[in-house]
Short mmCIF file of C-alpha atoms in Angstrom, two decimals:
data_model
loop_
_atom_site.label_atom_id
_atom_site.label_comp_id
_atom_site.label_asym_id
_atom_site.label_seq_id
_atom_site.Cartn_x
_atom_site.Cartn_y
_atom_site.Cartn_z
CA UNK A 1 -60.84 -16.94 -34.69
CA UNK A 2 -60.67 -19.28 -31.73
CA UNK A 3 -63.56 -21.27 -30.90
CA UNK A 4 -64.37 -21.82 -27.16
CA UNK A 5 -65.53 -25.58 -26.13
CA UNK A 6 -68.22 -25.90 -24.75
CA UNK A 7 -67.21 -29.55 -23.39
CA UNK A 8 -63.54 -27.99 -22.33
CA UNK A 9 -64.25 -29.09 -18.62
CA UNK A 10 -67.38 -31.00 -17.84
CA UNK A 11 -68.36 -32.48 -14.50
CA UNK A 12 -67.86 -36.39 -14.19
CA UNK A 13 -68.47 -38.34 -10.91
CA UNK A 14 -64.62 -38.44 -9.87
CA UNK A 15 -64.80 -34.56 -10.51
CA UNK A 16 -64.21 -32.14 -13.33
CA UNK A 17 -62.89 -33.05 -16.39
CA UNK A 18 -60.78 -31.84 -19.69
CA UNK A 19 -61.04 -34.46 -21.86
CA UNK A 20 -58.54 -32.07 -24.31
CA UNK A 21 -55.69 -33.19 -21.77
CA UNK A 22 -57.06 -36.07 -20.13
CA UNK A 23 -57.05 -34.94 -16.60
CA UNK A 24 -59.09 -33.61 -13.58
CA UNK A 25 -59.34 -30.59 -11.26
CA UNK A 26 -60.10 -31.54 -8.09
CA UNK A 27 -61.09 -34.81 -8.21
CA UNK A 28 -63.13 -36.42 -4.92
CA UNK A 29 -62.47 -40.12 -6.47
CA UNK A 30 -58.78 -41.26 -7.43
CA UNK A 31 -57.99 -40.74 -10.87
CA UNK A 32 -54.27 -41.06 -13.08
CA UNK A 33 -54.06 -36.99 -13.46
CA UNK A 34 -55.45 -34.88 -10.89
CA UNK A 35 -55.13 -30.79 -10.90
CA UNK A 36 -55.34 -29.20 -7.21
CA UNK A 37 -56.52 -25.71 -6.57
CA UNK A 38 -56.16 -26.12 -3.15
CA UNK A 39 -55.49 -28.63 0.08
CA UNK A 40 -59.51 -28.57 1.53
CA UNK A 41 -61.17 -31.25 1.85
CA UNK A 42 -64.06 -30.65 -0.89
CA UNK A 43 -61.14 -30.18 -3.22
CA UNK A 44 -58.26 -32.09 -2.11
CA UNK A 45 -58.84 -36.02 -1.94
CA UNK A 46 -56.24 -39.13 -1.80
CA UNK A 47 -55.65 -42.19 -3.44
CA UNK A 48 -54.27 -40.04 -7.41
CA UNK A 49 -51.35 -41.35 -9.13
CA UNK A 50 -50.14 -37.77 -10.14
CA UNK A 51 -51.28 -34.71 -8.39
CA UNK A 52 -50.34 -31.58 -9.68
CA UNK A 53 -50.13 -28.92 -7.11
CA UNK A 54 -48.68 -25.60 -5.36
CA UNK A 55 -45.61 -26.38 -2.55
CA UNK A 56 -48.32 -25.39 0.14
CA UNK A 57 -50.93 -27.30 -0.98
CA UNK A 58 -48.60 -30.31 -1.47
CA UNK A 59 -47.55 -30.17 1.94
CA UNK A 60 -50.52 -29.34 3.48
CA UNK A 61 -52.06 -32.60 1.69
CA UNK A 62 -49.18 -34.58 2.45
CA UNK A 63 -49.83 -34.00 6.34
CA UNK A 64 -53.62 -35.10 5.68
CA UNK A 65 -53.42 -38.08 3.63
CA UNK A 66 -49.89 -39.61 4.79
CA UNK A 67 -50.71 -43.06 2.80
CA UNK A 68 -50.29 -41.24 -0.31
CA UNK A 69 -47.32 -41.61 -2.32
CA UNK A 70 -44.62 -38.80 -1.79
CA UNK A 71 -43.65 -38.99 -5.48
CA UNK A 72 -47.30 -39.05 -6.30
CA UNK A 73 -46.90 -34.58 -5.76
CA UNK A 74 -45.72 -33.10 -8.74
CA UNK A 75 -44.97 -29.87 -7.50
CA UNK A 76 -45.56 -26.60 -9.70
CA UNK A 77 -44.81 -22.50 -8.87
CA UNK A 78 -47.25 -20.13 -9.69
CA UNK A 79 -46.67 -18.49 -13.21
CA UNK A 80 -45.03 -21.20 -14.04
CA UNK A 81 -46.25 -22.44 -17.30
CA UNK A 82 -46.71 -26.61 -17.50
CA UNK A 83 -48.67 -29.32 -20.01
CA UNK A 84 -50.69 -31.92 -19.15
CA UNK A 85 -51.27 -33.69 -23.13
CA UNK A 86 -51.60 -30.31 -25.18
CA UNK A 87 -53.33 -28.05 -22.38
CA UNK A 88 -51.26 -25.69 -21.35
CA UNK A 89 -51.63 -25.01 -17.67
CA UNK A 90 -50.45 -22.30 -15.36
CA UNK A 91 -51.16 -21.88 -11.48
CA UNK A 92 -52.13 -17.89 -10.23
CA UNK A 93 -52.61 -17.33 -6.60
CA UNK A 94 -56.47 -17.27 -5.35
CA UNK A 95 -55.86 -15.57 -2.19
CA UNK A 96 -58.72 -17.99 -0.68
CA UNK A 97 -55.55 -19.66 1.51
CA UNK A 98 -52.03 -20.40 1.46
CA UNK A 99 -50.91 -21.98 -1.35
CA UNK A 100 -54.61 -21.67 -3.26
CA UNK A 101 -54.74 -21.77 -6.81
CA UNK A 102 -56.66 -20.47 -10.30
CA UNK A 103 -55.84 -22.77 -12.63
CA UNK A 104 -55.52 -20.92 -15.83
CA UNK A 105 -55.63 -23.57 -18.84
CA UNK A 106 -54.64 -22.67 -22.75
CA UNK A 107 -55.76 -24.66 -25.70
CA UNK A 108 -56.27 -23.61 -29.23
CA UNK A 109 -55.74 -20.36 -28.73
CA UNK A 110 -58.40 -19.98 -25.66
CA UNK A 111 -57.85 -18.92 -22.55
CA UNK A 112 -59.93 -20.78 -19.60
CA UNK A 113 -59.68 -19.69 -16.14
CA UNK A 114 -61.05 -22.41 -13.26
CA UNK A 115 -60.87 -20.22 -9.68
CA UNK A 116 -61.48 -22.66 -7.60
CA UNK A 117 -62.29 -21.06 -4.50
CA UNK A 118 -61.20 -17.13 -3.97
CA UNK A 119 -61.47 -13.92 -2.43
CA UNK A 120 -60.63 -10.52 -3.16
CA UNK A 121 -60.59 -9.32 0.56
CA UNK A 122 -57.12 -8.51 2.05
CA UNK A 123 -55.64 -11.69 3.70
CA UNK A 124 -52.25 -10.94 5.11
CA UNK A 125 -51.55 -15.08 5.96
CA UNK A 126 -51.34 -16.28 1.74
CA UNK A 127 -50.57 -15.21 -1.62
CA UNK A 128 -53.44 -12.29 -2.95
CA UNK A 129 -55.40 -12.79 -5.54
CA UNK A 130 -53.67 -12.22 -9.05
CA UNK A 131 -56.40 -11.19 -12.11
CA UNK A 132 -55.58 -12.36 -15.42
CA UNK A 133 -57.63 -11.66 -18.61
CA UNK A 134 -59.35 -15.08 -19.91
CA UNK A 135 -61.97 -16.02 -22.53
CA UNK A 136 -63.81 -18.47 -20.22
CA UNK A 137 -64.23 -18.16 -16.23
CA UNK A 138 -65.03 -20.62 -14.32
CA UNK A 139 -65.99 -19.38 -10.77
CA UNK A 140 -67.52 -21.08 -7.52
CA UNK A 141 -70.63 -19.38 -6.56
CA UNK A 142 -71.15 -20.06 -3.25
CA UNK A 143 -72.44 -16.74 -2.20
CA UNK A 144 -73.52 -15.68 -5.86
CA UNK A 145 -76.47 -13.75 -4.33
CA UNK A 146 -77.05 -10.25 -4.19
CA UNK A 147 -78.20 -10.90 -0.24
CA UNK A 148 -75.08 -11.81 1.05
CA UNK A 149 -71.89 -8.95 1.38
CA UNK A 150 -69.05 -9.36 3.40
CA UNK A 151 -68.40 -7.08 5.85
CA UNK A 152 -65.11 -5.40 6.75
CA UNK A 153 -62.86 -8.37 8.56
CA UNK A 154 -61.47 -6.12 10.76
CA UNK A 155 -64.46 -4.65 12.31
CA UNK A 156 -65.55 -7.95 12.81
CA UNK A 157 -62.59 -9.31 14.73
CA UNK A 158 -62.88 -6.28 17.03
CA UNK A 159 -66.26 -7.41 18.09
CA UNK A 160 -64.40 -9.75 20.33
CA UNK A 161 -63.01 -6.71 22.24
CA UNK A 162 -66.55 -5.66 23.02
CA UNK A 163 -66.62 -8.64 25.96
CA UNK A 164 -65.14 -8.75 28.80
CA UNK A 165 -64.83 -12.69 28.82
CA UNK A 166 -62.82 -15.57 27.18
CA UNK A 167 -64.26 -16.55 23.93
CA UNK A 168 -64.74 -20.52 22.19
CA UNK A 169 -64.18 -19.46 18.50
CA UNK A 170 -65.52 -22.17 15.98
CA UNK A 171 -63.25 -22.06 12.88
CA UNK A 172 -62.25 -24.27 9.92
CA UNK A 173 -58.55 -25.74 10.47
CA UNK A 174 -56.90 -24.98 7.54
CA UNK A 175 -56.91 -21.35 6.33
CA UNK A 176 -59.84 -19.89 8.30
CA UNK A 177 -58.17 -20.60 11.86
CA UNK A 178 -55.03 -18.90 10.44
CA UNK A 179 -56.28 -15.79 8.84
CA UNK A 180 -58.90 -15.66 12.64
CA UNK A 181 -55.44 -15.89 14.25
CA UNK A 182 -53.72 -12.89 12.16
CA UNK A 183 -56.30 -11.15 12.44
CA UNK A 184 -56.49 -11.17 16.33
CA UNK A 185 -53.06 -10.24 16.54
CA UNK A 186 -53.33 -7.21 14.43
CA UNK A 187 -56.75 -5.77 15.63
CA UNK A 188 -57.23 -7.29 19.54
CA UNK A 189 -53.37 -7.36 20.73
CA UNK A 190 -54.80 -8.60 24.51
CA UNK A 191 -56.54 -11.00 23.61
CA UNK A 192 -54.29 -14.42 23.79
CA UNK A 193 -55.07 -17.28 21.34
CA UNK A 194 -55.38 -20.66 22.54
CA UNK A 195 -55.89 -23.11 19.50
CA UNK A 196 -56.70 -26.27 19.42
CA UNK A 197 -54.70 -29.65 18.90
CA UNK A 198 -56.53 -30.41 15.71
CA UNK A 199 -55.85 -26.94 14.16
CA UNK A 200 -52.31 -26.81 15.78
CA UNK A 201 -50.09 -28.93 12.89
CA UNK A 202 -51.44 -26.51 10.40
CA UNK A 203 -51.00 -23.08 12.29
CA UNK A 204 -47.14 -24.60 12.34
CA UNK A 205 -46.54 -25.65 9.09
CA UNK A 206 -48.12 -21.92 8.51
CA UNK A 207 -45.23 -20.56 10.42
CA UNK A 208 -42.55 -23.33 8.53
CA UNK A 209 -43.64 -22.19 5.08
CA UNK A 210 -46.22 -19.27 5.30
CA UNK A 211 -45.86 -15.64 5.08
CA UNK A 212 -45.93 -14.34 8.21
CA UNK A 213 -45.32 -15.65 12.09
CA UNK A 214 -48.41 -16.40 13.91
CA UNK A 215 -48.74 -15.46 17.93
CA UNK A 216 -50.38 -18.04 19.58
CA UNK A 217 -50.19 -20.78 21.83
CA UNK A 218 -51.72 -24.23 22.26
CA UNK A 219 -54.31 -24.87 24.34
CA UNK A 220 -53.91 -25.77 28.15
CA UNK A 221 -57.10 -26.04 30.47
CA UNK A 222 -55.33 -24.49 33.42
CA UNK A 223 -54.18 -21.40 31.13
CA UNK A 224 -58.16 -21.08 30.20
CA UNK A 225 -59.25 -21.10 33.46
CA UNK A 226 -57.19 -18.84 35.34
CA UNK A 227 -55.80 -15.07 34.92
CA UNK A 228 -57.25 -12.48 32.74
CA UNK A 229 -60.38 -13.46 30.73
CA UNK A 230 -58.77 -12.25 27.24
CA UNK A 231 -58.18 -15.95 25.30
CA UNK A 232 -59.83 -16.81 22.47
CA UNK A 233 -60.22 -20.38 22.07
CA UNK A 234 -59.88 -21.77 18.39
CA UNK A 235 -61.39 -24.92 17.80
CA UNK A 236 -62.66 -26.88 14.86
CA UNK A 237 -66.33 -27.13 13.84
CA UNK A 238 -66.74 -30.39 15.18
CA UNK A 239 -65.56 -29.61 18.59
CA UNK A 240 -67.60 -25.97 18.34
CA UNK A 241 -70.58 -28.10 18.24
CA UNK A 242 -69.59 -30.97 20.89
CA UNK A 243 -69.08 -27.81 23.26
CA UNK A 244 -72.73 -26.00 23.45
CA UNK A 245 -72.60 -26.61 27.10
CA UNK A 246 -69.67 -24.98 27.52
CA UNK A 247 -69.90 -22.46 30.49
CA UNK A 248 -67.83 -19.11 31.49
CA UNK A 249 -67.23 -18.57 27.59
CA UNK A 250 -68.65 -16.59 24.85
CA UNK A 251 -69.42 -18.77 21.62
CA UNK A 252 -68.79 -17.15 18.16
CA UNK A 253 -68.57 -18.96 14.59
CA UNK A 254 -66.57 -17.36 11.64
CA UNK A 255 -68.20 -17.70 8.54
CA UNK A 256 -70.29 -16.31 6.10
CA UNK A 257 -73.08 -18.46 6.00
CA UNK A 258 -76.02 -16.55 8.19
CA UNK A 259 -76.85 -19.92 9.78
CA UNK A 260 -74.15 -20.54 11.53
CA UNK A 261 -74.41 -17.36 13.67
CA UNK A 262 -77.52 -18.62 14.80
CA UNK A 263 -77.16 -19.44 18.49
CA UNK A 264 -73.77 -17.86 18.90
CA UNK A 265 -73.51 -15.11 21.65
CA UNK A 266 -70.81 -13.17 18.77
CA UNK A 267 -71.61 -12.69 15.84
CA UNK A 268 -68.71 -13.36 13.37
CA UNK A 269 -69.35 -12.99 9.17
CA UNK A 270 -65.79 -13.65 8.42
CA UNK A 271 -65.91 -15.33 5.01
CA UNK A 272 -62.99 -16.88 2.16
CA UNK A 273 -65.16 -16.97 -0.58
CA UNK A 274 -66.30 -13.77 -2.64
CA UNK A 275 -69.44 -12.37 -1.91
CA UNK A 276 -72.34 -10.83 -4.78
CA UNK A 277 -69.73 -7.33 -5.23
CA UNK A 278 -66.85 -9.24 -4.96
CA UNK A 279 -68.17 -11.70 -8.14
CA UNK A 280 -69.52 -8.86 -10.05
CA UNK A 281 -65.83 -6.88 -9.40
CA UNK A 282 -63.73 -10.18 -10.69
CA UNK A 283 -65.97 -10.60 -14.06
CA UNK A 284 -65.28 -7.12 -14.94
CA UNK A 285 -61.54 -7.75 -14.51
CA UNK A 286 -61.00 -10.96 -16.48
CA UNK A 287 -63.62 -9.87 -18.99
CA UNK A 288 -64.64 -13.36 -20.55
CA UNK A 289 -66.94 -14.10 -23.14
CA UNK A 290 -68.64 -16.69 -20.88
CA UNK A 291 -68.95 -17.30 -17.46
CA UNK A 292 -69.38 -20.95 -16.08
CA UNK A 293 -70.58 -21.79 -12.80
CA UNK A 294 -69.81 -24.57 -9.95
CA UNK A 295 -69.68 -24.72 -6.20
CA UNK A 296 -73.50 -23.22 -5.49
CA UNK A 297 -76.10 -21.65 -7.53
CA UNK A 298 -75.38 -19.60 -10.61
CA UNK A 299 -79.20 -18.64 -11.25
CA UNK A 300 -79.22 -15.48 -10.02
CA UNK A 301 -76.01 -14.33 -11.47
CA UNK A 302 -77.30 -15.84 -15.19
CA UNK A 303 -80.04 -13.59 -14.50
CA UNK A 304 -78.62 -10.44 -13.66
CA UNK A 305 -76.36 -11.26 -16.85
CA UNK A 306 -79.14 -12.36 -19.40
CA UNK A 307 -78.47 -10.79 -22.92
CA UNK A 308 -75.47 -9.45 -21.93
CA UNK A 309 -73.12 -12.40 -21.10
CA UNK A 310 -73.41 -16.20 -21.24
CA UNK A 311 -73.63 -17.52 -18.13
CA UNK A 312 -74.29 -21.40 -17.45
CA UNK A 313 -72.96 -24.07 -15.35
CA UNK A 314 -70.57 -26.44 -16.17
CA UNK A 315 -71.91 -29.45 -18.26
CA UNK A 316 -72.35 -32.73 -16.98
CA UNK A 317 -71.04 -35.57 -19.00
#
């Protein structure tokens, strides 16, 4: 009978570590060996002699960090089995953005799945999510409370048909602005996308190696001001906030954190993480003798588990 480690990934200050194969999954701090689930910023860093990633998420963190090493990217495929010392590794799409992975890792017989982040929600812009049974899950839990339920993405986005004005839509840059842009193309065809030069190289490397073309065009002052009021404004969070004197516009935030809504004329709970259901739902289909937490607060969920599953955080060495 296989024994699972308790110790098999532990959290270090560079990031989290397997000491089995000497290497880290997403690493803030450079480090020889570095696993990437996917190119954001909280999980994607610089400065790694090897980094072992998806094609999108190489690219996407070759864009960001240009003083890193091109031969430093050692480029995998999903289901694609590779080692790193005697862990065997394998990268499954996360469906959180283009080019996200799970990293599923094998050693002595046990199977130990690290998420990273992921959704279950229907995201037409990158890979979906791809369920795999495993002995050990490691999951973010970012919205691991029963409180918190996504609603319906689409219904959402059509809010923005409700007003008859142009919209200044705060949205993350990489990922979130894309899937915001699909989304208004599918479900509110007038409405004209404007986005913003700091999302722009990433909405076009989305259309050089993505899944689907994007309709939208970059942002031009005149264009805002004049003709119909149907644009929609992307911009990045830092700009959102710089604007909150912005006049003639509607302001809306996508995310699913309830605070950023406050203040916002739209509401917008348009989230890439998995919700309470959406947690519950992916347990059940990896079924895993233990569930280890990261990324937020696994209390709740250990509770609404207790005598019926281990669940814990990951250790800190």
């Amino acid at each position: 009978m296989s024994i699972i480690l308790a110790d098999f990934l532990v959290r270090k200050p560079e990031g989290y570590y397997c000491r089995y194969g000497d290497f880290f999954i997403d690493a803030s701090n450079p480090v020889m060996y570095n696993v990437v689930s996917h190119a954001h910023g909280d999980h994607a860093s610089s400065g790694h002699d090897y980094v072992y990633a998806t094609h999108a998420t190489s690219l996407f963190m070759a864009y960001r960090y240009k003083q890193n090493r091109k031969d430093s990217y050692q480029v995998k495929l999903f289901n694609s089995p590779f080692k790193i010392g005697a862990v065997e590794i394998t990268f499954l799409p996360a469906g959180h953005i283009l080019g996200s992975a799970q990293i599923l890792m094998e050693y002595q017989g046990v199977r130990y799945l690290y998420t990273g982040d992921y959704k279950l929600q229907t995201d037409d812009t990158c890979e979906p999510i791809e369920v795999q049974q495993a002995d050990v899950l490691i999951t973010e839990s970012t919205f691991a409370n029963p409180e918190i339920i996504h609603p319906d993405p689409a219904e959402e986005i059509k809010k923005l048909d409700g007003h008859a004005s142009n919209i200044l839509l705060g949205t993350y840059v990489l990922g979130k602005a894309q899937r915001i842009t699909d989304l208004i193309n599918r479900y509110c065809p007038d409405r004209k996308v404007l986005v913003h030069s700091g999302i722009l190289p990433y909405h076009r490397l989305y259309d050089q190696h993505g899944l689907k073309k994007l309709c939208y065009e970059p942002y031009n002052r005149k264009e805002m001001k004049q003709g119909e009021q149907n644009k929609v404004y992307l911009v990045p969070p830092m700009t959102f906030n710089s604007y909150f004197r912005a006049t003639k516009v509607l302001r809306a935030f996508a995310s699913g954190w309830k605070r950023l809504q406050a203040q916002n004329d739209i509401e917008l709970y348009i989230s890439d993480h998995v919700d309470w259901n959406d947690i519950l739902q992916y347990i059940k289909m990896v079924n895993p003798e233990e569930v280890w937490t990261l990324h937020g607060d696994g209390t709740i969920l250990k509770t609404y588990f207790k005598e019926k599953l281990i669940v814990r955080d990951v250790l800190s060495e």
